[in-house]
Coordinates of C-alpha atoms and ligand atoms in Angstrom, one line a residue:
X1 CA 0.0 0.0 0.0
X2 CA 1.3 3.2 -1.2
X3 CA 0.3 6.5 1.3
X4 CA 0.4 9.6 -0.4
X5 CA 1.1 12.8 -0.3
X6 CA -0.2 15.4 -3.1
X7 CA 1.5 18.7 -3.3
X8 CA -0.2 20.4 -5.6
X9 CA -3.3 18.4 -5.6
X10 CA -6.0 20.9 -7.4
X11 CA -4.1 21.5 -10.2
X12 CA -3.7 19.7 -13.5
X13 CA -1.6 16.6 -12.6
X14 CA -3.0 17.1 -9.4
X15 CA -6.7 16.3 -10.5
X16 CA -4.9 13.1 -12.7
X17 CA -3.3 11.9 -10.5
X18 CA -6.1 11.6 -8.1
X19 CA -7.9 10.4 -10.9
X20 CA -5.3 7.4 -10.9
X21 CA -5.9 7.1 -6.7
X22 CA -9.5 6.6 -7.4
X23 CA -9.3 3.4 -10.0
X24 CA -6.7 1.5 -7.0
X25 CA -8.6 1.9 -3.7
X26 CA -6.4 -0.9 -2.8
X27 CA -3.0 0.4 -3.8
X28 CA -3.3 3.8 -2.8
X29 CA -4.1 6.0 -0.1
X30 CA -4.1 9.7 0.4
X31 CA -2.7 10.4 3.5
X32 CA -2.0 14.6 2.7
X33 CA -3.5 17.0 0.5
X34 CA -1.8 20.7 -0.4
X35 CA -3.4 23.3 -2.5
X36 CA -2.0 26.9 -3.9
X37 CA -5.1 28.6 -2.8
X38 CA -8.0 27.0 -4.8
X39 CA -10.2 26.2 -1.4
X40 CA -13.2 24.9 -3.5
X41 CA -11.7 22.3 -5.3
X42 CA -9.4 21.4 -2.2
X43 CA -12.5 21.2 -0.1
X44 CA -14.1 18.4 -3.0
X45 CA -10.9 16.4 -2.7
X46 CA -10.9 16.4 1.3
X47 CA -14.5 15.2 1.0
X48 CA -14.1 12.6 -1.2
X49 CA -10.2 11.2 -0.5
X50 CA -10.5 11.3 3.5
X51 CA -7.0 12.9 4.1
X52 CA -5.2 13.0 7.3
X53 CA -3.7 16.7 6.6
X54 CA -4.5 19.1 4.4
X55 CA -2.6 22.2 3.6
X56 CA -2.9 25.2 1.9
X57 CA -0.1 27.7 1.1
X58 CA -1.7 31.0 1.1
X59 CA -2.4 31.9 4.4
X60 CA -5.1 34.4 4.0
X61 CA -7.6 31.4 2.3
X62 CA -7.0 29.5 6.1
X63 CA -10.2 31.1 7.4
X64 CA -12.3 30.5 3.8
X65 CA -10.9 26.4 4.1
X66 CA -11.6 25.7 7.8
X67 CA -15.0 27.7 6.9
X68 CA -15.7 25.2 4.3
X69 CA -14.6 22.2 5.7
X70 CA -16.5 22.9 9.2
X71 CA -17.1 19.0 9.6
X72 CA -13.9 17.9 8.7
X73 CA -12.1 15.6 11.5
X74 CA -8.4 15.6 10.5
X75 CA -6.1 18.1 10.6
X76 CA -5.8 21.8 8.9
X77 CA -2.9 23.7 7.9
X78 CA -1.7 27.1 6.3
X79 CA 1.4 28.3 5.2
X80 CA 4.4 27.3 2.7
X81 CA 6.4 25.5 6.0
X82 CA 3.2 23.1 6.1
X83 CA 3.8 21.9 2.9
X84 CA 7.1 21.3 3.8
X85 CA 5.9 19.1 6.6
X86 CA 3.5 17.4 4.9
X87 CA 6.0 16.4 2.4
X88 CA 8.6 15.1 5.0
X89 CA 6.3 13.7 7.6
X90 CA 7.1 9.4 7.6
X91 CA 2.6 8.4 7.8
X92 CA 3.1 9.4 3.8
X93 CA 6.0 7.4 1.7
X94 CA 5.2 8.5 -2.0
X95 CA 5.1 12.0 -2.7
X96 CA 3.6 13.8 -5.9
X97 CA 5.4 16.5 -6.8
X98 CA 2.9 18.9 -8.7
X99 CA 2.8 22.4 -7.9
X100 CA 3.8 24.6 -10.5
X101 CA 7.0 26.5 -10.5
X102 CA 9.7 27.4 -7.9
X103 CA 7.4 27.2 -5.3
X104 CA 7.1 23.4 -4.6
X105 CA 11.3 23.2 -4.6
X106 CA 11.3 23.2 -0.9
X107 CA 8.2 20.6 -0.2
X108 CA 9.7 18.6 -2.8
X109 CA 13.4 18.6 -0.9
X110 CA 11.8 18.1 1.9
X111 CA 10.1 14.6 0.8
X112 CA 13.6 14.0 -1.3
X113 CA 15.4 13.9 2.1
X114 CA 13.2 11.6 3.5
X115 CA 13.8 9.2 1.6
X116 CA 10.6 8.5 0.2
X117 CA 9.6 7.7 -3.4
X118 CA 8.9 11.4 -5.5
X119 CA 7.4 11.0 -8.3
X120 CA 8.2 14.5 -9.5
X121 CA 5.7 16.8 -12.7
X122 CA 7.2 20.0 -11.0
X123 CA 10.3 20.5 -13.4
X124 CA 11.1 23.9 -12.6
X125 CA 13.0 23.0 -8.8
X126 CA 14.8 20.2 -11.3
X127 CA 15.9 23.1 -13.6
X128 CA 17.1 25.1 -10.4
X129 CA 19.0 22.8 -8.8
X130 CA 18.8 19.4 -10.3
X131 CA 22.1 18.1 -8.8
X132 CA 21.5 19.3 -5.0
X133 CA 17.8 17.3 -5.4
X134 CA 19.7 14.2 -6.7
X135 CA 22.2 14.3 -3.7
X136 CA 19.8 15.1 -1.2
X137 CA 18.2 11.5 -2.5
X138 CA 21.2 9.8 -3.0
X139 CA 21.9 10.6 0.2
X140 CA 18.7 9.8 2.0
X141 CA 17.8 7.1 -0.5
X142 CA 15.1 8.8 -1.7
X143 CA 13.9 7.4 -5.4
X144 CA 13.0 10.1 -7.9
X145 CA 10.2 8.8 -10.7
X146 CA 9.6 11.6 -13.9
X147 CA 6.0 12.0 -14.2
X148 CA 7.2 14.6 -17.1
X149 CA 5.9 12.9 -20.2
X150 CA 8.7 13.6 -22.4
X151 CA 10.8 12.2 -19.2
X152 CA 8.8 9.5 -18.6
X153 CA 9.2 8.2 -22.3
X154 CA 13.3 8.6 -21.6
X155 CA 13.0 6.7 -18.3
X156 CA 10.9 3.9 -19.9
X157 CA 13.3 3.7 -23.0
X158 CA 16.4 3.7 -20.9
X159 CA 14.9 0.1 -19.6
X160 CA 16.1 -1.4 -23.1
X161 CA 20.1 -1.0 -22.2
X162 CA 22.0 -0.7 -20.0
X163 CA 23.6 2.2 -17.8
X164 CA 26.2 3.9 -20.0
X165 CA 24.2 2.8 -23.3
X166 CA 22.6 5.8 -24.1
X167 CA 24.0 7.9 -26.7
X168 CA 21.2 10.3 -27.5
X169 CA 17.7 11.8 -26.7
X170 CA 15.0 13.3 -28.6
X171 CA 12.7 15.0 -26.7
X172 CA 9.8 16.0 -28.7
X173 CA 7.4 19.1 -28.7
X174 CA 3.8 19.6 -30.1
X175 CA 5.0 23.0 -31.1
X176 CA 2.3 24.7 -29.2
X177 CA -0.5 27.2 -30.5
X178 CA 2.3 29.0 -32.6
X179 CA 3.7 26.6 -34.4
X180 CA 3.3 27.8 -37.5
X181 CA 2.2 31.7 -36.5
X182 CA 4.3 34.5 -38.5
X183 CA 7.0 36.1 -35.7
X184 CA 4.7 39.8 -36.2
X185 CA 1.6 37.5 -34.8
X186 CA 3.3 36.3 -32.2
X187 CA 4.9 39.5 -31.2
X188 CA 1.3 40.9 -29.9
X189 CA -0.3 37.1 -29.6
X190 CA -3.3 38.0 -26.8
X191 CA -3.2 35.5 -23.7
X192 CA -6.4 34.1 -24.8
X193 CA -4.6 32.7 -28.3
X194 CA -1.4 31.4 -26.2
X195 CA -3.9 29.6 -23.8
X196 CA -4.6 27.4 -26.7
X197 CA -2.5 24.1 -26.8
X198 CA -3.4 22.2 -29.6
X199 CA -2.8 18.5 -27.5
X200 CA -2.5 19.1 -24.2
X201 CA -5.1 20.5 -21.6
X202 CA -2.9 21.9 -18.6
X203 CA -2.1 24.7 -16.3
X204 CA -2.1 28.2 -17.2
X205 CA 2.0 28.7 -16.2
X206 CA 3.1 25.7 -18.8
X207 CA 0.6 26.0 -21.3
X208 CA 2.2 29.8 -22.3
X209 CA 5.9 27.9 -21.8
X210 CA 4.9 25.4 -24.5
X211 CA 3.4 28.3 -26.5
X212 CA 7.2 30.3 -25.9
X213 CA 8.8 26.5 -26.0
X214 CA 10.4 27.2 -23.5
X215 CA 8.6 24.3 -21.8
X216 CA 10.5 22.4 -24.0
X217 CA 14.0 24.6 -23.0
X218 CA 13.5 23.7 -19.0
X219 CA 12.8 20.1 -20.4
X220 CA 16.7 19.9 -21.8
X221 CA 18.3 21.0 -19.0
X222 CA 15.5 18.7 -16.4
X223 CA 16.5 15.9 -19.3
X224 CA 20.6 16.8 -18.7
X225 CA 20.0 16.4 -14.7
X226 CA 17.8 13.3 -14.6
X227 CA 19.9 11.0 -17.1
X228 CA 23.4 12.8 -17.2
X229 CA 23.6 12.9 -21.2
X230 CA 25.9 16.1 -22.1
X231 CA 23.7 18.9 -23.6
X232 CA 24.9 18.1 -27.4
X233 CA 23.0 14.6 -26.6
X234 CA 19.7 16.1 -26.3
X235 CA 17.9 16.9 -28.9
X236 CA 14.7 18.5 -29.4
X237 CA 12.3 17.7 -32.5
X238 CA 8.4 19.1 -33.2
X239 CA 6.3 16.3 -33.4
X240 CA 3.0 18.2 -33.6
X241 CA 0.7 15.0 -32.9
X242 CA 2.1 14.4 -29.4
X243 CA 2.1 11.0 -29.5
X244 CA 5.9 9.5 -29.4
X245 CA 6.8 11.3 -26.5
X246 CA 10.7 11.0 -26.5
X247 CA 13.2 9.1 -28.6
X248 CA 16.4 7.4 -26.7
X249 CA 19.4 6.4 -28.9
X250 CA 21.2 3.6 -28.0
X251 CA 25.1 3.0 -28.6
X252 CA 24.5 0.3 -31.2
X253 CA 22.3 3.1 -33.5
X254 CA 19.0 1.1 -32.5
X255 CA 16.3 3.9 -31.4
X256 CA 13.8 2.8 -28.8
X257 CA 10.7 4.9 -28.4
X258 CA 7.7 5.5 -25.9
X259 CA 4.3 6.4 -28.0
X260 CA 1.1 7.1 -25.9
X261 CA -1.8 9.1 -26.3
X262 CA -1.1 12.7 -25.0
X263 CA -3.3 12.0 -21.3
X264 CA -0.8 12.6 -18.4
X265 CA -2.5 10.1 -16.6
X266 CA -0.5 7.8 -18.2
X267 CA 3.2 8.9 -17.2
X268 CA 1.6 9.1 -13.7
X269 CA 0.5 6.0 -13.7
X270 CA 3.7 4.7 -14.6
X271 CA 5.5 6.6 -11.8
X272 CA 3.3 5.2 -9.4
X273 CA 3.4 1.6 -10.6
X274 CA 7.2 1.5 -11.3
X275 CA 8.6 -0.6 -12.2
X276 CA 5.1 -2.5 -12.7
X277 CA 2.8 -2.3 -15.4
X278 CA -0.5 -2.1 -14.2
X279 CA -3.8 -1.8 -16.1
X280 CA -5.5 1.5 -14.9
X281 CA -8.6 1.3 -17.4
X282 CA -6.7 4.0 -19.0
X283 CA -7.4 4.2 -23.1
X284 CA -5.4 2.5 -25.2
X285 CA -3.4 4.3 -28.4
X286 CA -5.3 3.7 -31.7
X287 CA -3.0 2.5 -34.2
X288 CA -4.8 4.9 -37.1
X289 CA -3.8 7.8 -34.7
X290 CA -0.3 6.6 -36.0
X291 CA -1.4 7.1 -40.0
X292 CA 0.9 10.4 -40.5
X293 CA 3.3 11.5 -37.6
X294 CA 5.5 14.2 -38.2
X295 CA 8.9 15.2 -36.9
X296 CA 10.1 18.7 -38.2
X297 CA 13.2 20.7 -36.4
X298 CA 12.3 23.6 -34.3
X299 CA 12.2 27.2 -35.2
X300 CA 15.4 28.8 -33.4
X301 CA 14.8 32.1 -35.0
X302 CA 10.4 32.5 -33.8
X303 CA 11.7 30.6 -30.4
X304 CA 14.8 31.2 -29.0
X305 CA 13.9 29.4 -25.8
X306 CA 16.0 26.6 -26.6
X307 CA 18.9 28.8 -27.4
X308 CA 18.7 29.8 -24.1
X309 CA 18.6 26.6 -22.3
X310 CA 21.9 25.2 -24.3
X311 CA 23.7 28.4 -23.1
X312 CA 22.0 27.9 -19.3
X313 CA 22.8 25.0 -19.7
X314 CA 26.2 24.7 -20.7
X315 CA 27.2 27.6 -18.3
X316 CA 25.5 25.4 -15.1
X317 CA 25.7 26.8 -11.7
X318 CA 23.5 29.3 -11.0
X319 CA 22.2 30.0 -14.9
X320 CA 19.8 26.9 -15.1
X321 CA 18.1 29.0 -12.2
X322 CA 18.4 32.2 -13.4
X323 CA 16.5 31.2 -16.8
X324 CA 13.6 29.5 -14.8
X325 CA 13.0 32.3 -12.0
X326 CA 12.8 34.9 -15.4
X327 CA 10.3 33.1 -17.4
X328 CA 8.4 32.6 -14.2
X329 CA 8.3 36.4 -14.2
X330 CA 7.9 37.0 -17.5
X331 CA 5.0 34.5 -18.0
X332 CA 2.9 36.2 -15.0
X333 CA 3.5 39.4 -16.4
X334 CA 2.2 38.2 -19.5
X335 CA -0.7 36.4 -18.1
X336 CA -1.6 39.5 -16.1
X337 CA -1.5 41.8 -19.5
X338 CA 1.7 43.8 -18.7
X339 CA 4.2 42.6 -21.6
X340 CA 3.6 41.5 -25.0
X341 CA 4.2 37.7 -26.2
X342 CA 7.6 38.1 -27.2
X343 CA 9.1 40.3 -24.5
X344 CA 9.0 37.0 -22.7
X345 CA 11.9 35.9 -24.4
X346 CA 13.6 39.2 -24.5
X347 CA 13.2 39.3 -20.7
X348 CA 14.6 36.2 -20.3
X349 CA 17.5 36.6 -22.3
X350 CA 18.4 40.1 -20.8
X351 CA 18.7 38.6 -17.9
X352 CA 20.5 35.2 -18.6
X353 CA 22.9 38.1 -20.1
X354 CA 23.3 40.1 -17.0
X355 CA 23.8 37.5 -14.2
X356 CA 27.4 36.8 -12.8
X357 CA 27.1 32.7 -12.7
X358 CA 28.3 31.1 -9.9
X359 CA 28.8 27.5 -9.0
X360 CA 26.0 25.6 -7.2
X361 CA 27.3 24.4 -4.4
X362 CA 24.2 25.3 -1.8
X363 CA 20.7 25.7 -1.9
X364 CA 21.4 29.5 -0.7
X365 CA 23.3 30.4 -3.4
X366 CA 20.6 29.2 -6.1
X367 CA 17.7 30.9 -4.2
X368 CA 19.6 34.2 -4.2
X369 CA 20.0 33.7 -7.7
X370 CA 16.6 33.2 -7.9
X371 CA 16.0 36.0 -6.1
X372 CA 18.4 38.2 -8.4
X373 CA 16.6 37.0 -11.4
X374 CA 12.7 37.7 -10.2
X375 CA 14.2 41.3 -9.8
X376 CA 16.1 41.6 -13.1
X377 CA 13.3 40.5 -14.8
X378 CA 10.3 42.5 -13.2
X379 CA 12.4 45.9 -14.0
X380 CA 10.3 48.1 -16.5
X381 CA 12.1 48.2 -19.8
X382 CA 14.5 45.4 -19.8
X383 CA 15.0 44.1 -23.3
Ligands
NAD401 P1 -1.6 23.9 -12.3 O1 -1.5 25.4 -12.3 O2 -2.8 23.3 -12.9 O3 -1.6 23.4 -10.8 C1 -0.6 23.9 -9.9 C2 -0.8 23.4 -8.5 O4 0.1 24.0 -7.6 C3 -2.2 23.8 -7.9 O5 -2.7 22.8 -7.0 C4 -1.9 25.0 -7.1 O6 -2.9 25.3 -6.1 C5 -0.6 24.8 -6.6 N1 0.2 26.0 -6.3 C6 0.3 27.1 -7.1 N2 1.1 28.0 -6.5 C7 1.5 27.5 -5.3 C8 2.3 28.0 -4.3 N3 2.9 29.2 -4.3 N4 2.5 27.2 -3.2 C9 1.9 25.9 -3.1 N5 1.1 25.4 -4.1 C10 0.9 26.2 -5.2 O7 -0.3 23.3 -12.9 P2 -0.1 21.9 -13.6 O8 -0.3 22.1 -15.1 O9 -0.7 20.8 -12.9 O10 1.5 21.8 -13.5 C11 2.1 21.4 -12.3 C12 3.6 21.1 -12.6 O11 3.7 19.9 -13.4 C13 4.3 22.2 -13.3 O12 5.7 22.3 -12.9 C14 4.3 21.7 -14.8 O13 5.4 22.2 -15.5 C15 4.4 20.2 -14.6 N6 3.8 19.5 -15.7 C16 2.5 19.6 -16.0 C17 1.9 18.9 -17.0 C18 0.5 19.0 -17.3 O14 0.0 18.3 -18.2 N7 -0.3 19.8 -16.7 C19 2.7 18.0 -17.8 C20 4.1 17.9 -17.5 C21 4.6 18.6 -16.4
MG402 MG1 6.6 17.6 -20.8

């Protein structure tokens, strides 16, 4: 029996993966809920999954939850450091990973050195600091599963060689809303016409970084951390009908693929069943879906985001950071209707430009970066 904790549990993956909880009664239980601020759908979870502990990480919704779950007998909590708890506490030993951006990095740690079993959808703390999340597991003997699609396809592929074997990866994107949009179109594209993923239904934050691709640029450098290919071995390829999800390269040229149906439910199920197979009623791929699929290269000239992860990535230390704390800024500005489409990118490359890189040797040193960055790239007029 698996007893879970899900940070991040009303959003997107959240709502799959509790989708997954549901069809295994037997295999799972939801020992800890934790919500950004959405109290309503939070409440609807708490009712129907029984938790132990619930948080929420806005403080100011407390009184609107405990209002709302007047009858509830197990225990409430507020605050960011609650997460953290939840995450760490032993009654829970799998941990979903699923809030969105650099706000789960510390719940997520927290499980990580506990040694539990993370199955982890939140790439951004990956992007920030990859290496300290790996050692904080090697070190606890934490096990960290990829619920990323695209990651999830590598880490199922990988299981056809050995360790070592692995020359290259293709990690492939839908192209996004964009994809074939003149660069004047996308200069002023609304937020309504960037909300529009042709494949996959998600979250507001990464459905505008697969319209920039930048979705696709954290996904090299979380693809460089998780399976330790150099950057020149990771490739990225539009593959508009989302349905081989990554491509591994093997040393004797054979390529070995994962294809799926673009439903997220499915790499979570995986993570959670690893290294079974289990049969989660989930549907299956239709071979005519397979009729025409495409694989074009990307556009490095309408979407420089994965220019900017190569150079992030190749200068490491602090940089990796840097780039993901200014495209968090740059994609709330934009949601929020302060910055046209494509200042996103010049934000974020003005201030990959700017920062002094320094090594990552502590968690301090990548949050002041972090820090540094959010600033940078907030500044009226950066270009
Ligand atoms: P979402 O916006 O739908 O949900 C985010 C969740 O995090 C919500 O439960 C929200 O309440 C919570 N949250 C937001 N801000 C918070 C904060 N400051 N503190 C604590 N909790 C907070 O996002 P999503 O689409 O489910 O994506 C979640 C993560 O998974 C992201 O990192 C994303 O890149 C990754 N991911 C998502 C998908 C997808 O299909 N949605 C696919 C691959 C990877
Ligand atoms: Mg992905």
């Amino acid at each position: 029996m698996k007893t879970l904790c899900v940070l991040g549990s009303t959003g997107s993956i959240g709502v799959s993966t509790l989708d997954i909880v549901r069809r295994f009664p037997d295999r799972y239980r939801v020992r800890s809920l934790t919500a950004g601020a959405n109290v309503e759908k939070l409440a609807e979870q708490v009712a129907e999954f029984k938790p132990a502990r619930v948080a929420i990480a806005d403080k100011t919704k407390f009184n609107a939850v405990k209002e709302r779950l007047k009858d509830y007998k197990g225990e409430l909590l507020a605050g960011a450091d609650a997460l953290c708890e939840l995450a760490a506490e032993p009654e829970s030993n799998y941990v979903v990973s699923a809030i969105v951006g650099a706000a789960g990095l510390m719940p997520t740690l927290s499980a990580l050195k506990q040694g539990k079993q993370v199955g982890i959808a939140n790439k951004e703390p990956l992007v920030m600091c990859g290496p300290l999340m790996q050692a904080a597991a090697e070190k606890s003997g934490a096990t960290i599963l990829p619920i990323d699609s695209e990651h999830s396809a590598v880490f199922q592929s990988a299981r056809a060689g050995n360790r070592g074997e692995m020359r290259k990866i293709v990690l492939t994107a839908s192209g996004g809303p964009f994809r074939k949009a003149d660069k004047e179109f996308m200069r002023t594209a609304t937020r309504e016409q960037a909300l529009k993923h042709p494949t996959w239904n998600m979250g507001a934050k990464i459905t505008i970084d697969s319209a920039t691709l930048m979705n696709k640029a954290l996904e090299i450098i979380e693809a460089h951390f998780l399976f330790g290919l150099p950057y020149e071995a990771i490739e990225v390829w539009v593959h508009p009908q989302s349905i081989v999800h990554a491509l591994v390269e093997f040393s004797d040229s054979s390529v070995v693929a994962q294809l799926g149906l673009p439903d997220m439910r499915l790499p979570i199920l995986y993570a959670l069943t690893y290294p079974d197979r289990v049969d989660g009623g989930l549907p299956a791929l239709p071979i005519e879906k397979m009729a025409a699929l495409n694989f074009e290269p990307p556009d490095h000239d309408r979407f420089p985001s994965l220019k900017f992860a190569y150079k992030a990535g190749k200068l490491g230390g602090t940089a990796p950071a840097v780039l993901n704390a200014a495209n968090e800024v740059a994609v709330q500005l934009f949601l929020d209707g302060k910055i046209h489409f494509s200042e996103i990118f010049d934000r974020v490359g003005a201030t990959l430009d700017a920062h002094e890189v320094k090594p990552m040797d502590r968690l301090e040193t990548v949050l002041a970066a972090d820090a540094w960055a959010r600033t940078y790239a907030a500044k009226q007029g950066v270009k």
